[in-house]
């Protein structure tokens, strides 16, 4: 099994390549800062508190060491020095509190800002943004990525800024007052810790981290396969093979997580050494010229000032992960919208006619290479108020066709008109407000049934909700629930049965009184009796939309005007229900080329 | 509760559920039987011989052990390195003090040597911790996956309590988090807690006992204060976490339903709702924190005041017995007293995640511990069985004699007898829930037989040889999971050495070759992420090709067309119909078109098989 390994390495590099292709660091930061502008003031405040905290900390240790030596040598009063220590401790504690509190404020606020920003930049690009290209990855990493960036705001900015401000301030103050002969080496050590240590190995670490993340993704896929593919694993006796592959991939993850770890270790070691050498150098160079009091105070401060670089160390630990996360978010937020608003508002006063003329379409591919056509030269005329059934096996393009009608994307060639005008003349909202679909997928929010129903019609009255529920054949069951419309739908509609969830989605659609109703396998979870009841109710509904039904099995065709058989992205037959039945379709598939000419009489 | 364990360690430890290294896979299981509040421990090997090991009180059920011995050694090593680095710092600081007193080169050299040592040990701590964490992560993942496989092979249904959505994050993130916590963070934290102790002992012994040991009395304040800090903060954070959790799940829900929200024109509204809910929630959390974080002032104040001021006062009081250099050393050493504080921040990022992962892994280990893991569950793939049945009567492919099976008190199969001759095609019908799938699982070797005897392709399918049972047949289920990789990779799961020509051959037999040949990359078509390029019907036919490729002569098909489109269904039916007659087929189905293929049809009802008379036109 070395081949899949090679395959995975390729896919890993592809993923890495994708992330490195992102914006330059400057662009990325400007983008992030633009989003988080409202937290900048509290962020500066937090940094200022930390600067004071660190400064007071230096003063505290300097006073303690120098003061003790002063008292011993008879140059200081115990009471004065102890009260100074107490005062410094208390003020420092206060500063620490303010720093922490404002830090939390920044963290929570930044989290909110990022979440809302990402959501607001994503929803207008739906459905295209989720229906293709690594959707699963995007959505699962999204929240974690946002959390990682929050960490930058909460735990990176203030420590880094304060380390430089306090460090440089301390060096200048000591050098200018005491003289560089004594403080020069210590200053050099601090400069080393502030200017060199944080940046050594950052490039290789980040490269390695990106590789590690890609390898973790591959590992996660492998584990997912082992769990979901348990039957195959057991059936073909692949247990040991899977386990050793998992181990091998885990080893790769370990290999690429080690360099950043070693660089972090280098930083720790370097700062430990620098702090001790700085403290030592003060004593060594000052021992003949400087008073013991000053030496003690300076040596203690020299040791303690390296708290700053230590804070940078921690921050660097998060930084490569955080930047990778920021890059991914940037990508998600900058995926171009595939469709845009047209100038007109679509407000038909009656059910419109729909035409597809020579529509061809290929889904965008991940790497930009040409994809196979999902639709080729599809032409269909659906009369105003008509009921058309698109039938075909899965993958025949029937769902793609109705998605193009709702402008998930625009066709590569050909045109789609509704009510005589091209769909891209209309604003997306007005178009989708009037062309509404119910699919077999369960699409309920984790909130009450009423709120789910009102998603598309926020101003609907309870009376209207019940009317829609009656149409969808769900009113009785909801009446019987203790909380009725206030019943919580649960995650992914888990509080309802599959059939109930499906009828709730139908009711939600009917509530919008669309002029075009798209029913995409809407009976998947319903028994035949229930399906008939709903069909009857729909036929008797006073609102008469144009209906497009998508199905893979012809069951109830009595209400239909037109049946369109699709296969591999093409219309292979159109006809009235009398002309096309399950049997004719079966014979079509047995001998497709012969059948097209014979049956495609109805134009 | 049964546990496999290395026999060498047999009398000493209990509660070790970590599977030993692969080479030492012992054939011993440990079984604890709780009776009258006592817990008896038995060891038994795979031949069923049982030995009594020990009795002890069952009151204190040991928690399932997650971390291996190597992992624990690594934790200790990381702690030792951290402590060693701090000790070297103490040495350097003491030498700095002597430098002030004497100014000799010797003191200076000592200071610099200790400095170098401190740096090297600090560096090593990081490297060792990282390596150990990833190694332990691999061990844990292997152990968990082994449990998952064993449970699957046992027929233990984990799906209710531990569905894939729960175990997959545990096997990935969970294993990462717990090892970051245990191998990187925990050893270092323990060491950090001991550093003040070590520093003060040094002061007490090497410089001045009064300063050292008096302050030592104050040292318990450090863990107490940190403990108190975390406890107080935990209450607040538990509260605010709950609120944040609610908000996060609302956000996730909105992301999950992005398409619906967009199509129904609710984007603006949901965005505004998220914004206000977020704002409201944040306000509440900040009010909560404003009060609770006062504890920070207290903690920080205590450290500065108590430790630094106390040390300073003590040094002043004892200055007559020490040099200025000693005083300086002690004051510099106070910096090291604050080391435990460095660990607090890590607790929230690494500690909490690690503890949660540990809890999750423990509950998984406990749940999969109900039955002894089957020895064969993690064995090498069994050698392919010979195509010719080795049973005396070579014409019989499958025989079931007086097979009974039940779950708890429900009998599903009672004294079922079945004889399928080689090349026969048998269909199994009956209402859902009647036990068709149970019968199939017994034939497949994914449920251990309880009573009666089953032979498949000449192989005795008893519960000691379930891996061999599984190797006797190939199955196609209602749905097929395609693995990440190419179509060829997926096919070679069943036959690693197959040539491309053999793959095409199997695909042609499964009636899917033309469609795959039509794909731009053919056999090398990459199936990632839900295999969007492949339809469900194609996946079923690839699974059938897999089964054919495996060379196994018995094919078990469980409603293979229940989730596919019309065209795929007819392709699958054609494929099955065209199979060479040396393949024996057992098929569960409802579809009349599939039933037509069967030579014999059995109905399963009330735990009994009944042969149907076939009226063929």
PDB file of C-alpha atoms in Angstrom, chain A residues 465-575:
ATOM      1  CA  UNK A 465     -48.563  28.870   9.898  1.00  0.00           C
ATOM      2  CA  UNK A 466     -51.371  26.472  10.752  1.00  0.00           C
ATOM      3  CA  UNK A 467     -52.852  26.790   7.263  1.00  0.00           C
ATOM      4  CA  UNK A 468     -49.506  25.852   5.715  1.00  0.00           C
ATOM      5  CA  UNK A 469     -49.122  22.956   8.158  1.00  0.00           C
ATOM      6  CA  UNK A 470     -52.584  21.670   7.225  1.00  0.00           C
ATOM      7  CA  UNK A 471     -51.595  21.747   3.548  1.00  0.00           C
ATOM      8  CA  UNK A 472     -48.458  19.783   4.336  1.00  0.00           C
ATOM      9  CA  UNK A 473     -50.472  17.318   6.417  1.00  0.00           C
ATOM     10  CA  UNK A 474     -48.599  18.045   9.611  1.00  0.00           C
ATOM     11  CA  UNK A 475     -51.085  20.206  11.562  1.00  0.00           C
ATOM     12  CA  UNK A 476     -52.621  17.346  13.558  1.00  0.00           C
ATOM     13  CA  UNK A 477     -49.298  16.008  14.762  1.00  0.00           C
ATOM     14  CA  UNK A 478     -48.112  19.434  15.892  1.00  0.00           C
ATOM     15  CA  UNK A 479     -51.451  20.085  17.622  1.00  0.00           C
ATOM     16  CA  UNK A 480     -50.738  16.952  19.614  1.00  0.00           C
ATOM     17  CA  UNK A 481     -47.303  18.104  20.770  1.00  0.00           C
ATOM     18  CA  UNK A 482     -47.377  19.676  24.237  1.00  0.00           C
ATOM     19  CA  UNK A 483     -45.578  22.828  23.099  1.00  0.00           C
ATOM     20  CA  UNK A 484     -47.216  22.917  19.694  1.00  0.00           C
ATOM     21  CA  UNK A 485     -45.558  25.558  17.513  1.00  0.00           C
ATOM     22  CA  UNK A 486     -43.068  26.350  20.279  1.00  0.00           C
ATOM     23  CA  UNK A 487     -41.706  22.784  20.147  1.00  0.00           C
ATOM     24  CA  UNK A 488     -37.961  22.794  19.694  1.00  0.00           C
ATOM     25  CA  UNK A 489     -36.802  21.136  16.480  1.00  0.00           C
ATOM     26  CA  UNK A 490     -33.562  19.850  18.027  1.00  0.00           C
ATOM     27  CA  UNK A 491     -30.235  19.672  16.267  1.00  0.00           C
ATOM     28  CA  UNK A 492     -30.840  18.976  12.594  1.00  0.00           C
ATOM     29  CA  UNK A 493     -34.508  18.462  13.394  1.00  0.00           C
ATOM     30  CA  UNK A 494     -33.746  15.512  15.668  1.00  0.00           C
ATOM     31  CA  UNK A 495     -36.922  16.072  17.692  1.00  0.00           C
ATOM     32  CA  UNK A 496     -39.005  15.173  14.636  1.00  0.00           C
ATOM     33  CA  UNK A 497     -39.251  12.029  12.597  1.00  0.00           C
ATOM     34  CA  UNK A 498     -37.815  12.100   9.084  1.00  0.00           C
ATOM     35  CA  UNK A 499     -41.264  12.394   7.567  1.00  0.00           C
ATOM     36  CA  UNK A 500     -42.311  15.146   9.970  1.00  0.00           C
ATOM     37  CA  UNK A 501     -39.163  17.147   9.255  1.00  0.00           C
ATOM     38  CA  UNK A 502     -39.785  16.802   5.552  1.00  0.00           C
ATOM     39  CA  UNK A 503     -43.382  17.991   5.845  1.00  0.00           C
ATOM     40  CA  UNK A 504     -42.271  20.882   8.043  1.00  0.00           C
ATOM     41  CA  UNK A 505     -39.864  21.946   5.291  1.00  0.00           C
ATOM     42  CA  UNK A 506     -42.730  21.668   2.825  1.00  0.00           C
ATOM     43  CA  UNK A 507     -44.988  23.781   5.036  1.00  0.00           C
ATOM     44  CA  UNK A 508     -42.242  26.389   5.346  1.00  0.00           C
ATOM     45  CA  UNK A 509     -42.060  26.566   1.571  1.00  0.00           C
ATOM     46  CA  UNK A 510     -45.826  26.728   1.062  1.00  0.00           C
ATOM     47  CA  UNK A 511     -46.020  29.538   3.625  1.00  0.00           C
ATOM     48  CA  UNK A 512     -43.984  31.678   1.248  1.00  0.00           C
ATOM     49  CA  UNK A 513     -46.652  31.201  -1.473  1.00  0.00           C
ATOM     50  CA  UNK A 514     -43.990  30.869  -4.167  1.00  0.00           C
ATOM     51  CA  UNK A 515     -44.925  31.365  -7.798  1.00  0.00           C
ATOM     52  CA  UNK A 516     -42.613  28.473  -8.716  1.00  0.00           C
ATOM     53  CA  UNK A 517     -42.509  25.465  -6.433  1.00  0.00           C
ATOM     54  CA  UNK A 518     -39.625  23.017  -6.787  1.00  0.00           C
ATOM     55  CA  UNK A 519     -40.196  19.626  -5.192  1.00  0.00           C
ATOM     56  CA  UNK A 520     -36.876  17.760  -5.145  1.00  0.00           C
ATOM     57  CA  UNK A 521     -37.532  14.131  -4.096  1.00  0.00           C
ATOM     58  CA  UNK A 522     -39.850  15.608  -1.484  1.00  0.00           C
ATOM     59  CA  UNK A 523     -41.611  12.294  -0.835  1.00  0.00           C
ATOM     60  CA  UNK A 524     -38.430  10.420   0.082  1.00  0.00           C
ATOM     61  CA  UNK A 525     -39.444   9.904   3.712  1.00  0.00           C
ATOM     62  CA  UNK A 526     -43.210   9.658   3.229  1.00  0.00           C
ATOM     63  CA  UNK A 527     -45.423   6.630   2.857  1.00  0.00           C
ATOM     64  CA  UNK A 528     -47.730   6.388  -0.125  1.00  0.00           C
ATOM     65  CA  UNK A 529     -50.929   7.275   1.722  1.00  0.00           C
ATOM     66  CA  UNK A 530     -49.346  10.403   3.133  1.00  0.00           C
ATOM     67  CA  UNK A 531     -47.941  11.343  -0.250  1.00  0.00           C
ATOM     68  CA  UNK A 532     -51.363  11.050  -1.862  1.00  0.00           C
ATOM     69  CA  UNK A 533     -52.947  13.160   0.873  1.00  0.00           C
ATOM     70  CA  UNK A 534     -50.397  15.921   0.294  1.00  0.00           C
ATOM     71  CA  UNK A 535     -50.742  15.762  -3.481  1.00  0.00           C
ATOM     72  CA  UNK A 536     -54.479  16.099  -3.141  1.00  0.00           C
ATOM     73  CA  UNK A 537     -54.136  19.073  -0.822  1.00  0.00           C
ATOM     74  CA  UNK A 538     -51.676  20.737  -3.191  1.00  0.00           C
ATOM     75  CA  UNK A 539     -53.965  20.201  -6.161  1.00  0.00           C
ATOM     76  CA  UNK A 540     -56.793  21.860  -4.247  1.00  0.00           C
ATOM     77  CA  UNK A 541     -54.628  24.751  -3.012  1.00  0.00           C
ATOM     78  CA  UNK A 542     -56.072  28.135  -4.056  1.00  0.00           C
ATOM     79  CA  UNK A 543     -52.558  29.414  -4.783  1.00  0.00           C
ATOM     80  CA  UNK A 544     -51.457  27.887  -8.109  1.00  0.00           C
ATOM     81  CA  UNK A 545     -47.713  27.893  -8.654  1.00  0.00           C
ATOM     82  CA  UNK A 546     -45.774  26.448 -11.542  1.00  0.00           C
ATOM     83  CA  UNK A 547     -44.482  23.159 -10.176  1.00  0.00           C
ATOM     84  CA  UNK A 548     -41.253  21.378 -11.051  1.00  0.00           C
ATOM     85  CA  UNK A 549     -40.904  17.990  -9.468  1.00  0.00           C
ATOM     86  CA  UNK A 550     -37.615  16.135  -9.395  1.00  0.00           C
ATOM     87  CA  UNK A 551     -37.671  12.400  -8.850  1.00  0.00           C
ATOM     88  CA  UNK A 552     -35.817   9.229  -9.699  1.00  0.00           C
ATOM     89  CA  UNK A 553     -38.922   7.031  -9.818  1.00  0.00           C
ATOM     90  CA  UNK A 554     -42.161   7.849 -11.567  1.00  0.00           C
ATOM     91  CA  UNK A 555     -44.924   7.229  -9.065  1.00  0.00           C
ATOM     92  CA  UNK A 556     -47.733   9.750  -9.242  1.00  0.00           C
ATOM     93  CA  UNK A 557     -48.016  11.431 -12.603  1.00  0.00           C
ATOM     94  CA  UNK A 558     -51.742  12.155 -12.693  1.00  0.00           C
ATOM     95  CA  UNK A 559     -51.326  15.874 -11.930  1.00  0.00           C
ATOM     96  CA  UNK A 560     -48.405  16.396 -14.295  1.00  0.00           C
ATOM     97  CA  UNK A 561     -48.482  18.087 -17.674  1.00  0.00           C
ATOM     98  CA  UNK A 562     -45.008  17.226 -18.785  1.00  0.00           C
ATOM     99  CA  UNK A 563     -42.466  14.519 -18.084  1.00  0.00           C
ATOM    100  CA  UNK A 564     -38.814  15.073 -18.863  1.00  0.00           C
ATOM    101  CA  UNK A 565     -36.444  12.099 -18.751  1.00  0.00           C
ATOM    102  CA  UNK A 566     -32.828  12.983 -18.097  1.00  0.00           C
ATOM    103  CA  UNK A 567     -29.706  10.908 -18.310  1.00  0.00           C
ATOM    104  CA  UNK A 568     -26.092  11.977 -17.935  1.00  0.00           C
ATOM    105  CA  UNK A 569     -26.868  15.666 -18.193  1.00  0.00           C
ATOM    106  CA  UNK A 570     -29.071  15.426 -21.251  1.00  0.00           C
ATOM    107  CA  UNK A 571     -32.773  15.344 -21.914  1.00  0.00           C
ATOM    108  CA  UNK A 572     -33.374  11.983 -23.531  1.00  0.00           C
ATOM    109  CA  UNK A 573     -37.135  12.182 -23.768  1.00  0.00           C
ATOM    110  CA  UNK A 574     -40.012  14.542 -23.086  1.00  0.00           C
ATOM    111  CA  UNK A 575     -43.659  13.726 -23.225  1.00  0.00           C
TER     112      UNK A 575
END
